[in-house]
Amino acid sequence: MRHPYEKFIRLELITLVLVVIIGLISVFQGILIIMLFSLYLLSISIFCEALIAINTHNTADGAKQFVKAAMLMLVTTILLFQL
């Protein structure tokens, strides 16, 4: 039997792996757009973690993670428009 939130857990792990790979590539290549894309992926990972926490009746931690993801997306979007 599968875990009920396995899709969220897999999505979180996949985005974290992509963040590490894309982040390293962007640091070595020095491409700012790819760095911002990795920040978006990181915020998606945090959002998935928030969904898991909220669905497992840990609403306080889930709400904090959701606010972190939203703030990271907001800051990344502001940086994107500053280019």
N, CA, C and O atoms as a printed pandas DataFrame, in Angstrom:
     atom_number atom_name residue_name chain_id  residue_number  x_coord  y_coord  z_coord
0              1         N          MET        A               1    0.832   -1.176    0.000
1              2        CA          MET        A               1    0.000    0.000    0.000
2              3         C          MET        A               1    0.880    1.245    0.000
3              4         O          MET        A               1    1.847    1.346    0.755
4              5         N          ARG        A               2    0.531    2.162   -0.842
5              6        CA          ARG        A               2    1.321    3.377   -0.968
6              7         C          ARG        A               2    0.918    4.407    0.078
7              8         O          ARG        A               2   -0.198    4.412    0.598
8              9         N          HIS        A               3    1.879    5.276    0.360
9             10        CA          HIS        A               3    1.604    6.378    1.276
10            11         C          HIS        A               3    0.630    7.340    0.594
11            12         O          HIS        A               3    0.764    7.598   -0.602
12            13         N          PRO        A               4   -0.349    7.875    1.335
13            14        CA          PRO        A               4   -1.349    8.740    0.697
14            15         C          PRO        A               4   -0.774   10.020    0.088
15            16         O          PRO        A               4   -1.352   10.581   -0.844
16            17         N          TYR        A               5    0.341   10.472    0.604
17            18        CA          TYR        A               5    0.936   11.717    0.108
18            19         C          TYR        A               5    2.223   11.460   -0.670
19            20         O          TYR        A               5    3.108   12.313   -0.723
20            21         N          GLU        A               6    2.317   10.280   -1.270
21            22        CA          GLU        A               6    3.529    9.901   -1.985
22            23         C          GLU        A               6    3.808   10.818   -3.169
23            24         O          GLU        A               6    4.967   11.086   -3.483
24            25         N          LYS        A               7    2.760   11.303   -3.829
25            26        CA          LYS        A               7    2.965   12.209   -4.971
26            27         C          LYS        A               7    3.654   13.489   -4.525
27            28         O          LYS        A               7    4.569   13.970   -5.193
28            29         N          PHE        A               8    3.219   14.039   -3.399
29            30        CA          PHE        A               8    3.839   15.264   -2.892
30            31         C          PHE        A               8    5.283   15.013   -2.451
31            32         O          PHE        A               8    6.165   15.843   -2.673
32            33         N          ILE        A               9    5.507   13.867   -1.830
33            34        CA          ILE        A               9    6.859   13.539   -1.371
34            35         C          ILE        A               9    7.801   13.363   -2.560
35            36         O          ILE        A               9    8.933   13.847   -2.537
36            37         N          ARG        A              10    7.332   12.671   -3.595
37            38        CA          ARG        A              10    8.162   12.492   -4.796
38            39         C          ARG        A              10    8.439   13.816   -5.493
39            40         O          ARG        A              10    9.564   14.075   -5.921
40            41         N          LEU        A              11    7.407   14.658   -5.606
41            42        CA          LEU        A              11    7.593   15.963   -6.233
42            43         C          LEU        A              11    8.589   16.812   -5.452
43            44         O          LEU        A              11    9.412   17.514   -6.039
44            45         N          GLU        A              12    8.510   16.743   -4.128
45            46        CA          GLU        A              12    9.457   17.489   -3.295
46            47         C          GLU        A              12   10.885   17.009   -3.519
47            48         O          GLU        A              12   11.796   17.822   -3.669
48            49         N          LEU        A              13   11.085   15.699   -3.541
49            50        CA          LEU        A              13   12.429   15.160   -3.736
50            51         C          LEU        A              13   12.964   15.441   -5.135
51            52         O          LEU        A              13   14.143   15.753   -5.300
52            53         N          ILE        A              14   12.101   15.333   -6.140
53            54        CA          ILE        A              14   12.536   15.603   -7.515
54            55         C          ILE        A              14   12.949   17.062   -7.668
55            56         O          ILE        A              14   13.969   17.359   -8.289
56            57         N          THR        A              15   12.156   17.973   -7.100
57            58        CA          THR        A              15   12.517   19.385   -7.220
58            59         C          THR        A              15   13.786   19.702   -6.442
59            60         O          THR        A              15   14.573   20.543   -6.876
60            61         N          LEU        A              16   14.005   19.051   -5.303
61            62        CA          LEU        A              16   15.250   19.287   -4.572
62            63         C          LEU        A              16   16.467   18.806   -5.357
63            64         O          LEU        A              16   17.502   19.473   -5.370
64            65         N          VAL        A              17   16.345   17.656   -6.007
65            66        CA          VAL        A              17   17.452   17.155   -6.828
66            67         C          VAL        A              17   17.710   18.107   -7.997
67            68         O          VAL        A              17   18.859   18.409   -8.318
68            69         N          LEU        A              18   16.637   18.575   -8.626
69            70        CA          LEU        A              18   16.788   19.525   -9.734
70            71         C          LEU        A              18   17.403   20.841   -9.262
71            72         O          LEU        A              18   18.200   21.444   -9.981
72            73         N          VAL        A              19   17.040   21.286   -8.064
73            74        CA          VAL        A              19   17.612   22.523   -7.531
74            75         C          VAL        A              19   19.118   22.383   -7.376
75            76         O          VAL        A              19   19.870   23.289   -7.733
76            77         N          VAL        A              20   19.553   21.260   -6.849
77            78        CA          VAL        A              20   20.992   21.059   -6.664
78            79         C          VAL        A              20   21.709   21.017   -8.013
79            80         O          VAL        A              20   22.739   21.669   -8.186
80            81         N          ILE        A              21   21.182   20.268   -8.952
81            82        CA          ILE        A              21   21.832   20.135  -10.255
82            83         C          ILE        A              21   21.835   21.468  -11.003
83            84         O          ILE        A              21   22.880   21.919  -11.473
84            85         N          ILE        A              22   20.666   22.093  -11.111
85            86        CA          ILE        A              22   20.564   23.362  -11.843
86            87         C          ILE        A              22   21.313   24.468  -11.124
87            88         O          ILE        A              22   21.919   25.325  -11.766
88            89         N          GLY        A              23   21.279   24.459   -9.798
89            90        CA          GLY        A              23   22.014   25.459   -9.038
90            91         C          GLY        A              23   23.515   25.378   -9.261
91            92         O          GLY        A              23   24.182   26.399   -9.425
92            93         N          LEU        A              24   24.044   24.161   -9.267
93            94        CA          LEU        A              24   25.483   24.004   -9.521
94            95         C          LEU        A              24   25.844   24.428  -10.936
95            96         O          LEU        A              24   26.869   25.076  -11.152
96            97         N          ILE        A              25   25.012   24.068  -11.890
97            98        CA          ILE        A              25   25.272   24.472  -13.276
98            99         C          ILE        A              25   25.247   25.991  -13.397
99           100         O          ILE        A              25   26.102   26.577  -14.062
100          101         N          SER        A              26   24.274   26.626  -12.761
101          102        CA          SER        A              26   24.163   28.081  -12.881
102          103         C          SER        A              26   25.302   28.803  -12.174
103          104         O          SER        A              26   25.726   29.869  -12.621
104          105         N          VAL        A              27   25.799   28.247  -11.092
105          106        CA          VAL        A              27   26.933   28.874  -10.410
106          107         C          VAL        A              27   28.185   28.788  -11.269
107          108         O          VAL        A              27   28.926   29.764  -11.383
108          109         N          PHE        A              28   28.428   27.632  -11.872
109          110        CA          PHE        A              28   29.623   27.475  -12.690
110          111         C          PHE        A              28   29.529   28.232  -14.006
111          112         O          PHE        A              28   30.538   28.738  -14.498
112          113         N          GLN        A              29   28.334   28.318  -14.586
113          114        CA          GLN        A              29   28.157   29.033  -15.844
114          115         C          GLN        A              29   27.929   30.526  -15.628
115          116         O          GLN        A              29   28.216   31.331  -16.514
116          117         N          GLY        A              30   27.421   30.898  -14.468
117          118        CA          GLY        A              30   27.177   32.307  -14.171
118          119         C          GLY        A              30   25.948   32.878  -14.869
119          120         O          GLY        A              30   25.914   34.067  -15.183
120          121         N          ILE        A              31   24.953   32.056  -15.112
121          122        CA          ILE        A              31   23.741   32.502  -15.797
122          123         C          ILE        A              31   22.683   32.807  -14.738
123          124         O          ILE        A              31   22.261   31.917  -14.000
124          125         N          LEU        A              32   22.263   34.053  -14.670
125          126        CA          LEU        A              32   21.366   34.507  -13.621
126          127         C          LEU        A              32   19.958   33.959  -13.772
127          128         O          LEU        A              32   19.307   33.661  -12.771
128          129         N          ILE        A              33   19.475   33.821  -14.991
129          130        CA          ILE        A              33   18.115   33.316  -15.215
130          131         C          ILE        A              33   17.982   31.898  -14.677
131          132         O          ILE        A              33   16.955   31.552  -14.094
132          133         N          ILE        A              34   19.000   31.084  -14.865
133          134        CA          ILE        A              34   18.951   29.709  -14.366
134          135         C          ILE        A              34   18.985   29.704  -12.841
135          136         O          ILE        A              34   18.349   28.856  -12.215
136          137         N          MET        A              35   19.711   30.631  -12.238
137          138        CA          MET        A              35   19.714   30.741  -10.779
138          139         C          MET        A              35   18.325   31.082  -10.254
139          140         O          MET        A              35   17.883   30.532   -9.246
140          141         N          LEU        A              36   17.641   31.994  -10.942
141          142        CA          LEU        A              36   16.286   32.355  -10.527
142          143         C          LEU        A              36   15.331   31.181  -10.718
143          144         O          LEU        A              36   14.428   30.978   -9.907
144          145         N          PHE        A              37   15.522   30.413  -11.780
145          146        CA          PHE        A              37   14.699   29.227  -12.004
146          147         C          PHE        A              37   14.897   28.215  -10.883
147          148         O          PHE        A              37   13.940   27.571  -10.453
148          149         N          SER        A              38   16.130   28.070  -10.406
149          150        CA          SER        A              38   16.371   27.143   -9.302
150          151         C          SER        A              38   15.713   27.644   -8.013
151          152         O          SER        A              38   15.289   26.836   -7.187
152          153         N          LEU        A              39   15.623   28.952   -7.833
153          154        CA          LEU        A              39   14.907   29.479   -6.666
154          155         C          LEU        A              39   13.412   29.194   -6.759
155          156         O          LEU        A              39   12.773   28.902   -5.748
156          157         N          TYR        A              40   12.851   29.276   -7.961
157          158        CA          TYR        A              40   11.444   28.895   -8.149
158          159         C          TYR        A              40   11.235   27.419   -7.827
159          160         O          TYR        A              40   10.249   27.058   -7.184
160          161         N          LEU        A              41   12.150   26.568   -8.266
161          162        CA          LEU        A              41   12.037   25.146   -7.950
162          163         C          LEU        A              41   12.137   24.897   -6.453
163          164         O          LEU        A              41   11.444   24.033   -5.915
164          165         N          LEU        A              42   12.995   25.649   -5.783
165          166        CA          LEU        A              42   13.116   25.518   -4.337
166          167         C          LEU        A              42   11.828   25.921   -3.636
167          168         O          LEU        A              42   11.424   25.285   -2.662
168          169         N          SER        A              43   11.189   26.963   -4.121
169          170        CA          SER        A              43    9.928   27.369   -3.503
170          171         C          SER        A              43    8.823   26.342   -3.766
171          172         O          SER        A              43    7.946   26.155   -2.923
172          173         N          ILE        A              44    8.856   25.679   -4.915
173          174        CA          ILE        A              44    7.891   24.611   -5.183
174          175         C          ILE        A              44    8.117   23.448   -4.222
175          176         O          ILE        A              44    7.160   22.839   -3.745
176          177         N          SER        A              45    9.374   23.142   -3.940
177          178        CA          SER        A              45    9.693   22.084   -2.991
178          179         C          SER        A              45    9.177   22.429   -1.593
179          180         O          SER        A              45    8.608   21.578   -0.909
180          181         N          ILE        A              46    9.376   23.671   -1.175
181          182        CA          ILE        A              46    8.890   24.098    0.137
182          183         C          ILE        A              46    7.363   24.078    0.172
183          184         O          ILE        A              46    6.773   23.730    1.195
184          185         N          PHE        A              47    6.721   24.446   -0.932
185          186        CA          PHE        A              47    5.267   24.406   -1.009
186          187         C          PHE        A              47    4.746   22.977   -0.872
187          188         O          PHE        A              47    3.744   22.748   -0.195
188          189         N          CYS        A              48    5.420   22.011   -1.511
189          190        CA          CYS        A              48    5.022   20.611   -1.375
190          191         C          CYS        A              48    5.185   20.134    0.065
191          192         O          CYS        A              48    4.351   19.385    0.574
192          193         N          GLU        A              49    6.246   20.562    0.709
193          194        CA          GLU        A              49    6.445   20.219    2.107
194          195         C          GLU        A              49    5.335   20.808    2.975
195          196         O          GLU        A              49    4.896   20.182    3.939
196          197         N          ALA        A              50    4.889   22.006    2.632
197          198        CA          ALA        A              50    3.785   22.630    3.364
198          199         C          ALA        A              50    2.491   21.850    3.175
199          200         O          ALA        A              50    1.735   21.658    4.127
200          201         N          LEU        A              51    2.234   21.399    1.944
201          202        CA          LEU        A              51    1.032   20.603    1.698
202          203         C          LEU        A              51    1.046   19.296    2.482
203          204         O          LEU        A              51    0.016   18.870    3.003
204          205         N          ILE        A              52    2.201   18.668    2.565
205          206        CA          ILE        A              52    2.319   17.433    3.339
206          207         C          ILE        A              52    2.060   17.718    4.812
207          208         O          ILE        A              52    1.345   16.963    5.471
208          209         N          ALA        A              53    2.631   18.795    5.335
209          210        CA          ALA        A              53    2.450   19.125    6.749
210          211         C          ALA        A              53    0.998   19.476    7.058
211          212         O          ALA        A              53    0.471   19.071    8.094
212          213         N          ILE        A              54    0.355   20.214    6.179
213          214        CA          ILE        A              54   -1.045   20.582    6.416
214          215         C          ILE        A              54   -1.943   19.344    6.357
215          216         O          ILE        A              54   -2.858   19.210    7.169
216          217         N          ASN        A              55   -1.695   18.450    5.417
217          218        CA          ASN        A              55   -2.528   17.255    5.291
218          219         C          ASN        A              55   -2.283   16.227    6.381
219          220         O          ASN        A              55   -3.125   15.356    6.596
220          221         N          THR        A              56   -1.168   16.302    7.065
221          222        CA          THR        A              56   -0.898   15.389    8.178
222          223         C          THR        A              56   -1.233   16.035    9.511
223          224         O          THR        A              56   -0.707   15.633   10.549
224          225         N          HIS        A              57   -2.094   17.023    9.488
225          226        CA          HIS        A              57   -2.615   17.701   10.676
226          227         C          HIS        A              57   -1.536   18.410   11.485
227          228         O          HIS        A              57   -1.634   18.506   12.709
228          229         N          ASN        A              58   -0.528   18.895   10.815
229          230        CA          ASN        A              58    0.511   19.720   11.434
230          231         C          ASN        A              58    0.386   21.115   10.822
231          232         O          ASN        A              58    1.281   21.578   10.114
232          233         N          THR        A              59   -0.726   21.771   11.105
233          234        CA          THR        A              59   -1.081   22.992   10.391
234          235         C          THR        A              59   -0.164   24.165   10.697
235          236         O          THR        A              59    0.054   25.008    9.827
236          237         N          ALA        A              60    0.374   24.244   11.890
237          238        CA          ALA        A              60    1.250   25.371   12.226
238          239         C          ALA        A              60    2.518   25.329   11.381
239          240         O          ALA        A              60    2.919   26.339   10.803
240          241         N          ASP        A              61    3.143   24.169   11.310
241          242        CA          ASP        A              61    4.353   24.037   10.487
242          243         C          ASP        A              61    4.031   24.195    9.004
243          244         O          ASP        A              61    4.810   24.782    8.253
244          245         N          GLY        A              62    2.893   23.675    8.591
245          246        CA          GLY        A              62    2.488   23.808    7.197
246          247         C          GLY        A              62    2.263   25.257    6.806
247          248         O          GLY        A              62    2.655   25.682    5.719
248          249         N          ALA        A              63    1.633   26.013    7.690
249          250        CA          ALA        A              63    1.406   27.431    7.404
250          251         C          ALA        A              63    2.722   28.194    7.324
251          252         O          ALA        A              63    2.889   29.058    6.464
252          253         N          LYS        A              64    3.658   27.876    8.221
253          254        CA          LYS        A              64    4.973   28.541    8.169
254          255         C          LYS        A              64    5.701   28.214    6.876
255          256         O          LYS        A              64    6.299   29.095    6.259
256          257         N          GLN        A              65    5.655   26.952    6.462
257          258        CA          GLN        A              65    6.313   26.565    5.216
258          259         C          GLN        A              65    5.652   27.228    4.014
259          260         O          GLN        A              65    6.329   27.620    3.063
260          261         N          PHE        A              66    4.322   27.352    4.061
261          262        CA          PHE        A              66    3.613   28.006    2.969
262          263         C          PHE        A              66    4.007   29.473    2.857
263          264         O          PHE        A              66    4.179   29.986    1.751
264          265         N          VAL        A              67    4.151   30.156    3.999
265          266        CA          VAL        A              67    4.574   31.559    3.986
266          267         C          VAL        A              67    6.005   31.676    3.465
267          268         O          VAL        A              67    6.317   32.599    2.713
268          269         N          LYS        A              68    6.867   30.756    3.857
269          270        CA          LYS        A              68    8.247   30.765    3.350
270          271         C          LYS        A              68    8.281   30.612    1.829
271          272         O          LYS        A              68    9.014   31.325    1.143
272          273         N          ALA        A              69    7.478   29.672    1.308
273          274        CA          ALA        A              69    7.439   29.452   -0.140
274          275         C          ALA        A              69    6.903   30.678   -0.865
275          276         O          ALA        A              69    7.422   31.062   -1.913
276          277         N          ALA        A              70    5.866   31.291   -0.306
277          278        CA          ALA        A              70    5.291   32.479   -0.945
278          279         C          ALA        A              70    6.281   33.640   -0.932
279          280         O          ALA        A              70    6.400   34.354   -1.928
280          281         N          MET        A              71    6.979   33.839    0.157
281          282        CA          MET        A              71    7.952   34.928    0.232
282          283         C          MET        A              71    9.119   34.681   -0.716
283          284         O          MET        A              71    9.613   35.616   -1.347
284          285         N          LEU        A              72    9.561   33.443   -0.822
285          286        CA          LEU        A              72   10.650   33.129   -1.743
286          287         C          LEU        A              72   10.230   33.363   -3.190
287          288         O          LEU        A              72   11.015   33.871   -3.990
288          289         N          MET        A              73    9.001   32.996   -3.528
289          290        CA          MET        A              73    8.506   33.268   -4.884
290          291         C          MET        A              73    8.391   34.764   -5.141
291          292         O          MET        A              73    8.713   35.234   -6.232
292          293         N          LEU        A              74    7.935   35.512   -4.147
293          294        CA          LEU        A              74    7.806   36.960   -4.294
294          295         C          LEU        A              74    9.167   37.618   -4.500
295          296         O          LEU        A              74    9.326   38.460   -5.384
296          297         N          VAL        A              75   10.132   37.241   -3.696
297          298        CA          VAL        A              75   11.473   37.829   -3.820
298          299         C          VAL        A              75   12.102   37.442   -5.157
299          300         O          VAL        A              75   12.747   38.273   -5.796
300          301         N          THR        A              76   11.924   36.197   -5.586
301          302        CA          THR        A              76   12.480   35.756   -6.858
302          303         C          THR        A              76   11.833   36.496   -8.026
303          304         O          THR        A              76   12.511   36.861   -8.987
304          305         N          THR        A              77   10.524   36.716   -7.940
305          306        CA          THR        A              77    9.837   37.454   -8.995
306          307         C          THR        A              77   10.313   38.902   -9.052
307          308         O          THR        A              77   10.498   39.453  -10.136
308          309         N          ILE        A              78   10.511   39.514   -7.896
309          310        CA          ILE        A              78   11.038   40.890   -7.855
310          311         C          ILE        A              78   12.426   40.937   -8.479
311          312         O          ILE        A              78   12.729   41.844   -9.255
312          313         N          LEU        A              79   13.273   39.961   -8.142
313          314        CA          LEU        A              79   14.614   39.911   -8.741
314          315         C          LEU        A              79   14.544   39.704  -10.244
315          316         O          LEU        A              79   15.347   40.267  -10.988
316          317         N          LEU        A              80   13.590   38.901  -10.694
317          318        CA          LEU        A              80   13.453   38.651  -12.123
318          319         C          LEU        A              80   13.098   39.931  -12.869
319          320         O          LEU        A              80   13.622   40.186  -13.953
320          321         N          PHE        A              81   12.206   40.739  -12.289
321          322        CA          PHE        A              81   11.816   41.981  -12.962
322          323         C          PHE        A              81   12.861   43.080  -12.819
323          324         O          PHE        A              81   12.784   44.084  -13.527
324          325         N          GLN        A              82   13.822   42.925  -11.940
325          326        CA          GLN        A              82   14.903   43.892  -11.791
326          327         C          GLN        A              82   15.987   43.705  -12.834
327          328         O          GLN        A              82   16.848   44.571  -12.990
328          329         N          LEU        A              83   15.963   42.584  -13.557
329          330        CA          LEU        A              83   16.982   42.336  -14.589
330          331         C          LEU        A              83   16.854   43.326  -15.663
331          332         O          LEU        A              83   17.618   43.293  -16.628
